[in-house]
mmCIF file of C-alpha atoms in Angstrom:
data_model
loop_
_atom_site.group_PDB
_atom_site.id
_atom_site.type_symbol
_atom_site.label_atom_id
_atom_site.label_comp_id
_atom_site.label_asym_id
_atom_site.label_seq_id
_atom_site.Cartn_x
_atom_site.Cartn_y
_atom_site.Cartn_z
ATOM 1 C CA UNK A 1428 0.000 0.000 0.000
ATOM 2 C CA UNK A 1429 3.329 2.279 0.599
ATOM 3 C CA UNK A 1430 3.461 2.484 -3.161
ATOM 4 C CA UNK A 1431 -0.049 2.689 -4.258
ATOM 5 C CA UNK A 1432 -0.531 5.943 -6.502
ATOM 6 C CA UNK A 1433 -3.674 8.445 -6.879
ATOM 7 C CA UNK A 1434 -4.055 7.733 -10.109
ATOM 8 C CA UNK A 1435 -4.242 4.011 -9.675
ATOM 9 C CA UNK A 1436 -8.087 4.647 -7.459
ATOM 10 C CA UNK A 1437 -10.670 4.677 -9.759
ATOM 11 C CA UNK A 1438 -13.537 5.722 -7.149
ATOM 12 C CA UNK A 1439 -16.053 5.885 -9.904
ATOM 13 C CA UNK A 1440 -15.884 2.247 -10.711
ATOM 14 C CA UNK A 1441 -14.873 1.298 -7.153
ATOM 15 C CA UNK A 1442 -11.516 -0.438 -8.357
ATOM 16 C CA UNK A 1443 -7.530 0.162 -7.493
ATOM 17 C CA UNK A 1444 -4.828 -0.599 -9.241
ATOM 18 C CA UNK A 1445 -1.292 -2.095 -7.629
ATOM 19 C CA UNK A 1446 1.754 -1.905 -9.248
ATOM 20 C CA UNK A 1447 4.646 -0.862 -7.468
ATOM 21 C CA UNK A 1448 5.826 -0.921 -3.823
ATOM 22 C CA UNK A 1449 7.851 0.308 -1.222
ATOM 23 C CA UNK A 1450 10.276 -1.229 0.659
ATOM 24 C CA UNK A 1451 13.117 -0.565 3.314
ATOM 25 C CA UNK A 1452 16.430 -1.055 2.420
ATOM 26 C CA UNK A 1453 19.564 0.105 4.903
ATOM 27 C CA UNK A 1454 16.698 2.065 6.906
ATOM 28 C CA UNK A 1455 15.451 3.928 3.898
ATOM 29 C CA UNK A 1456 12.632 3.629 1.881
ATOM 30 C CA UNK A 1457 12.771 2.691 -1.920
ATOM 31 C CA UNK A 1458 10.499 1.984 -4.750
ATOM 32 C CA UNK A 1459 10.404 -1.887 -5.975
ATOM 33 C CA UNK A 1460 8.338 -3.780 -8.788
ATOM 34 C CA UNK A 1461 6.974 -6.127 -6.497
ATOM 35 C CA UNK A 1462 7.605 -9.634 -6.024
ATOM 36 C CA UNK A 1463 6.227 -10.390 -9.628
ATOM 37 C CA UNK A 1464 4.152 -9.671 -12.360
ATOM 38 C CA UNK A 1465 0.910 -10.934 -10.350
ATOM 39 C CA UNK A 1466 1.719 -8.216 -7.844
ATOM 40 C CA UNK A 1467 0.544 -6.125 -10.243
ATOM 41 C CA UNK A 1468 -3.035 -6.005 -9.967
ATOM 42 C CA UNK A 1469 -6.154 -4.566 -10.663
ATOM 43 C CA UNK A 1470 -8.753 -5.302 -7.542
ATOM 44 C CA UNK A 1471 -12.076 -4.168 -6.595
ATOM 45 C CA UNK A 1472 -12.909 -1.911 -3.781
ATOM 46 C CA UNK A 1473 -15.973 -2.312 -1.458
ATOM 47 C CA UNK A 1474 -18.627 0.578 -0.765
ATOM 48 C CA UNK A 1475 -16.958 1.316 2.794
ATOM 49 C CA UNK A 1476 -13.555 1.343 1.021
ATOM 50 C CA UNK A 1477 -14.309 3.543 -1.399
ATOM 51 C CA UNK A 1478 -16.397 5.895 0.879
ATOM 52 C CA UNK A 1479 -13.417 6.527 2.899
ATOM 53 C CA UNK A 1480 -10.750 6.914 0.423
ATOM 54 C CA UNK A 1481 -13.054 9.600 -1.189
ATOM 55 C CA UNK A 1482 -12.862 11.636 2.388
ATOM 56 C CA UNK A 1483 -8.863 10.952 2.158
ATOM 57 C CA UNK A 1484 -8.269 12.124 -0.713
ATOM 58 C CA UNK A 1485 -10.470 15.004 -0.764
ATOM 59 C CA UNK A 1486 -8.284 15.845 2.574
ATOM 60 C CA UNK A 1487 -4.930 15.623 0.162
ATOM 61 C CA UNK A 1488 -5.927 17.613 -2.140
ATOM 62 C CA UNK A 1489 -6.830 20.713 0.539
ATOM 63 C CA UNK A 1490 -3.393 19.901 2.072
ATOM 64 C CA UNK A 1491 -2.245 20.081 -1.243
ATOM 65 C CA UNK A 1492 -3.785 23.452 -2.029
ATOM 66 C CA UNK A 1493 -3.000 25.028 1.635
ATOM 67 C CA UNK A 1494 1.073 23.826 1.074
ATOM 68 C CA UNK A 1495 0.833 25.182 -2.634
ATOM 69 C CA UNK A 1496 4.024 24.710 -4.461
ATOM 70 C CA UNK A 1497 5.660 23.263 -1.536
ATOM 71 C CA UNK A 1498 4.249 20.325 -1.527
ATOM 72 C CA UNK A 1499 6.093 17.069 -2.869
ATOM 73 C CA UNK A 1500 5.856 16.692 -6.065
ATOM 74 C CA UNK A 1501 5.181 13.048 -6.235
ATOM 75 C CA UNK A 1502 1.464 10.849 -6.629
ATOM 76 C CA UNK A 1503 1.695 8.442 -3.210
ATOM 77 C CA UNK A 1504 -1.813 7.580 -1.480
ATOM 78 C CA UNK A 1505 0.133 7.512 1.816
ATOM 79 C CA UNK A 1506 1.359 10.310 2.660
ATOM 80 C CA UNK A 1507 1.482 12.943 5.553
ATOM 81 C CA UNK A 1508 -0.609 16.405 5.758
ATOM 82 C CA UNK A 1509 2.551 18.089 4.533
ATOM 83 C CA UNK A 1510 2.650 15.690 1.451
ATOM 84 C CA UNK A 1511 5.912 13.650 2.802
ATOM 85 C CA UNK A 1512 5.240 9.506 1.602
ATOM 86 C CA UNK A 1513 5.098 7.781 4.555
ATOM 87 C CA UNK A 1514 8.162 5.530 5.428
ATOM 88 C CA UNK A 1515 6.821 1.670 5.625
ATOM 89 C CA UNK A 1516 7.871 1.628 8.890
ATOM 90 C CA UNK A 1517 6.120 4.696 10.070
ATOM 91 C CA UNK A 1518 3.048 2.461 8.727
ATOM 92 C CA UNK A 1519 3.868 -0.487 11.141
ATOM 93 C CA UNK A 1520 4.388 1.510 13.761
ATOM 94 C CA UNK A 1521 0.689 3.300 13.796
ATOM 95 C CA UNK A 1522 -0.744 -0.068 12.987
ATOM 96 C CA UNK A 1523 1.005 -1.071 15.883
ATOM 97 C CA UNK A 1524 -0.716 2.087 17.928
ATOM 98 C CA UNK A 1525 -4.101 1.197 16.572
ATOM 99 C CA UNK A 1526 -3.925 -2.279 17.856
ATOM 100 C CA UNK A 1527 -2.630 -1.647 20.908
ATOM 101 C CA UNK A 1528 -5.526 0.970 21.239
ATOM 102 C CA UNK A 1529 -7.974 -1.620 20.192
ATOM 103 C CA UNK A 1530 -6.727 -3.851 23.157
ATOM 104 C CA UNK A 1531 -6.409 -6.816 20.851
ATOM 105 C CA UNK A 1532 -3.280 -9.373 20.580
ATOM 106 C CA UNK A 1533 -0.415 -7.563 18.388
ATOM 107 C CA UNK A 1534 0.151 -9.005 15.353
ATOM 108 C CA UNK A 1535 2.833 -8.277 12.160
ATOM 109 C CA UNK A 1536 0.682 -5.664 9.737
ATOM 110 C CA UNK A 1537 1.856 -8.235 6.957
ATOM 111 C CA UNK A 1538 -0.430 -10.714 9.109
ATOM 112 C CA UNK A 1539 -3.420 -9.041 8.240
ATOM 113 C CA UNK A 1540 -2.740 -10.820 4.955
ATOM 114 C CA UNK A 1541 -3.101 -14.128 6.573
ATOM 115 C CA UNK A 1542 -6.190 -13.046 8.555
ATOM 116 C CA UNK A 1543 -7.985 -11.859 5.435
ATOM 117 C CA UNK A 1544 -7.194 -14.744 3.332
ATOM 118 C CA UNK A 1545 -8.636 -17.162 6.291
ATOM 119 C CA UNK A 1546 -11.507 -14.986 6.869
ATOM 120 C CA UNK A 1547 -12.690 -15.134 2.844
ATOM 121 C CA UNK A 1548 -11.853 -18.919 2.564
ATOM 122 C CA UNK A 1549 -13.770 -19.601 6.359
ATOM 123 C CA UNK A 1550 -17.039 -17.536 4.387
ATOM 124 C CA UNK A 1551 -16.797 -20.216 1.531
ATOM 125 C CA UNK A 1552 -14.839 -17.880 -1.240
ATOM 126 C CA UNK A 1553 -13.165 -19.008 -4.397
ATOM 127 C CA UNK A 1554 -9.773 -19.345 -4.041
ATOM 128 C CA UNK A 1555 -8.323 -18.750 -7.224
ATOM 129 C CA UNK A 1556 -10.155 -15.146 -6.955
ATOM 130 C CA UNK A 1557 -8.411 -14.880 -3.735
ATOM 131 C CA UNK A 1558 -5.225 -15.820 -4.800
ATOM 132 C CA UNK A 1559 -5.433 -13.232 -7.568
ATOM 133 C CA UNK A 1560 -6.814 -10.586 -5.223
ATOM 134 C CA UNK A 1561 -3.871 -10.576 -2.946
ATOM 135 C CA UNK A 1562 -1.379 -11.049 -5.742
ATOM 136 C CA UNK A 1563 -0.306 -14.861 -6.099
ATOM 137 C CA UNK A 1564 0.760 -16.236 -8.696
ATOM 138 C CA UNK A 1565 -0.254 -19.548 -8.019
ATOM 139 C CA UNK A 1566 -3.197 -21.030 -5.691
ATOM 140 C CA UNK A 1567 -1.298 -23.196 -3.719
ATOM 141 C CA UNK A 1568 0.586 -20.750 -2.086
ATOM 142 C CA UNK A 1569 -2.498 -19.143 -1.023
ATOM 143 C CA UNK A 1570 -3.975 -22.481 0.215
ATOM 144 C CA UNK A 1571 -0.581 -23.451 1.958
ATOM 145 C CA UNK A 1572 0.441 -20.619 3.407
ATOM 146 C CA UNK A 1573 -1.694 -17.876 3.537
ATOM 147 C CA UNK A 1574 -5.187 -19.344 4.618
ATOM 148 C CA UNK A 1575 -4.818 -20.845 8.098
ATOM 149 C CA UNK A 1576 -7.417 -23.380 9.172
ATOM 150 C CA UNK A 1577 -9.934 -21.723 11.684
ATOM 151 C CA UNK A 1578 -11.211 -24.009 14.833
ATOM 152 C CA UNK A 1579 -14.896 -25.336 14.009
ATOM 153 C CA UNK A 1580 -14.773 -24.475 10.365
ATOM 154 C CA UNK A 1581 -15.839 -27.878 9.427
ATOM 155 C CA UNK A 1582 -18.862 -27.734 11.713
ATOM 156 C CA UNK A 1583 -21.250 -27.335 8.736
ATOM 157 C CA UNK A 1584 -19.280 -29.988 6.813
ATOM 158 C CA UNK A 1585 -19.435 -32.392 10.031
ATOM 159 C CA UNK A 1586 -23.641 -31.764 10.734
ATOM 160 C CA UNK A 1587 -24.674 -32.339 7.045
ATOM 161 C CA UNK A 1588 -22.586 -35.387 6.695
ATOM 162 C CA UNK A 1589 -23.550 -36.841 10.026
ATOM 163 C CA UNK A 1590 -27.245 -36.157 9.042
ATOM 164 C CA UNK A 1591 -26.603 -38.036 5.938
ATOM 165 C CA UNK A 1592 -24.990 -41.114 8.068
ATOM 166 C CA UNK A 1593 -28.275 -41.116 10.353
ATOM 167 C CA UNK A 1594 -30.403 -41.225 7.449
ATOM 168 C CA UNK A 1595 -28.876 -44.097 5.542
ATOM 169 C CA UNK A 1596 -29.026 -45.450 8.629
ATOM 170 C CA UNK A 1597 -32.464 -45.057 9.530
ATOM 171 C CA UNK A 1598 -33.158 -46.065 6.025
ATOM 172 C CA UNK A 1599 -31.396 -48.988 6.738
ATOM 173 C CA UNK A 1600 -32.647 -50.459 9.995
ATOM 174 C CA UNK A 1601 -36.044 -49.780 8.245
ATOM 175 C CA UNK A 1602 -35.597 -52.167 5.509
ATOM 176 C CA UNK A 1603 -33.669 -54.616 8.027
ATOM 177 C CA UNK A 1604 -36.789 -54.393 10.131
ATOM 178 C CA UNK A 1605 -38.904 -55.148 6.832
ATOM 179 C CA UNK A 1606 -36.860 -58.214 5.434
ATOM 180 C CA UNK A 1607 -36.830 -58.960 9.164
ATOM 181 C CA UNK A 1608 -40.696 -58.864 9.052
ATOM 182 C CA UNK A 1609 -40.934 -61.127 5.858
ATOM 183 C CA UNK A 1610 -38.942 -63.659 7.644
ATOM 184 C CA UNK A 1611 -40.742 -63.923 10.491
ATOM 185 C CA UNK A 1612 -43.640 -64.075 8.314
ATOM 186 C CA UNK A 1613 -41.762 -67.419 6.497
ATOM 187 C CA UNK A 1614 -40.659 -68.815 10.350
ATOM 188 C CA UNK A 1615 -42.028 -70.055 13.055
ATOM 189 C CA UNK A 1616 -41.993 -68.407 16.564
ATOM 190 C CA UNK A 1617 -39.054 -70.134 17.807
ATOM 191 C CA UNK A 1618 -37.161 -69.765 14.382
ATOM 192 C CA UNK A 1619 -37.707 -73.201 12.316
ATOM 193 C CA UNK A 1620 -39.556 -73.772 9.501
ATOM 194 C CA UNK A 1621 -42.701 -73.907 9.757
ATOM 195 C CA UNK A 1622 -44.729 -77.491 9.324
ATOM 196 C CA UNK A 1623 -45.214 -78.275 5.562
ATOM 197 C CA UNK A 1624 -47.562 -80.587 4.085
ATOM 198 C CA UNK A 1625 -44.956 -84.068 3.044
ATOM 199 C CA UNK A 1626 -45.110 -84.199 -0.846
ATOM 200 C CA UNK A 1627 -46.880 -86.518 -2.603
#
């Protein structure tokens, strides 16, 4: 997100589009091509999303106007209110500061990867769409190492299966009971055949 640009939000059509990065190297931050060419992305934004980018960005461009020609010539989405990019790791660090504020277990902000990708595939999402969303280029890494298993996600899997079981075997006992039934019909009471006329 370090190296996300303005003109890669498309608020109209609710889409952003990732290209480059920005990554720390010797302390300071640099621009990179990403890992490879599935980092670069088009993906769609939700209604929240998009609602409060518009309110960010509309901020930028006052800042933008107030600083006039002072401002830093350059087209980052993250960026202070005097038009400096953000350094990645001032991003960690106010992640960091939200979390803590939120009074939930810390986590790494590259974590919230993992979270997400466990979160869509626990609600029953494709994952090939994931694993283009987040920028894999290929599936199994998304299914292997991304997408943790969540406690008691199978619990749907485990009731409609076990349902099935107790119906076959309901349906079963009730045709045991039935050739059961026929046989006791063919019997006698204790088990033997029954008397029979002696053929002629």
């Amino acid at each position: 997100m370090a190296g996300v640009e303005r003109r890669g939000v498309d608020l109209e059509n609710g889409e952003l589009m990732i290209e480059d990065t920005r990554v720390v190297v010797a302390g300071r931050a640099q621009a990179s091509d990403g890992k490879s060419e599935a980092s670069q992305r088009e993906i769609s934004l939700d209604a929240f999303t998009v609602r409060h980018l518009k309110r960010f960005i509309d901020q930028m461009n006052q800042e933008r106007k107030d600083f006039g020609r002072s401002y830093p010539d350059h087209d980052y989405l993250m960026a202070g209110p005097e038009g400096r990019p953000l350094h990645p790791d001032t991003i960690t660090a106010r992640f960091n500061r939200m979390v803590d504020r939120a009074g939930v277990p810390r986590i790494r902000l590259h974590d919230v990867r993992h979270t997400y990708a466990t979160l869509v595939q626990d609600a029953g999402n494709n994952i090939k769409t994931l694993s283009e969303r987040i920028g894999h280029a290929d599936v199994t890494v998304t299914g292997k190492i991304y997408a943790h298993r969540s406690r008691g996600t199978d619990r749907v899997m485990a009731d409609a299966m076990g349902a099935m079981i107790e119906r076959l075997a309901a349906d079963n006992e009730a045709s045991e009971t039935a050739v059961e039934a026929r046989l006791g019909n063919d019997l006698g009471n204790d088990g033997t055949e029954p008397d029979r006329d002696p053929p002629e």
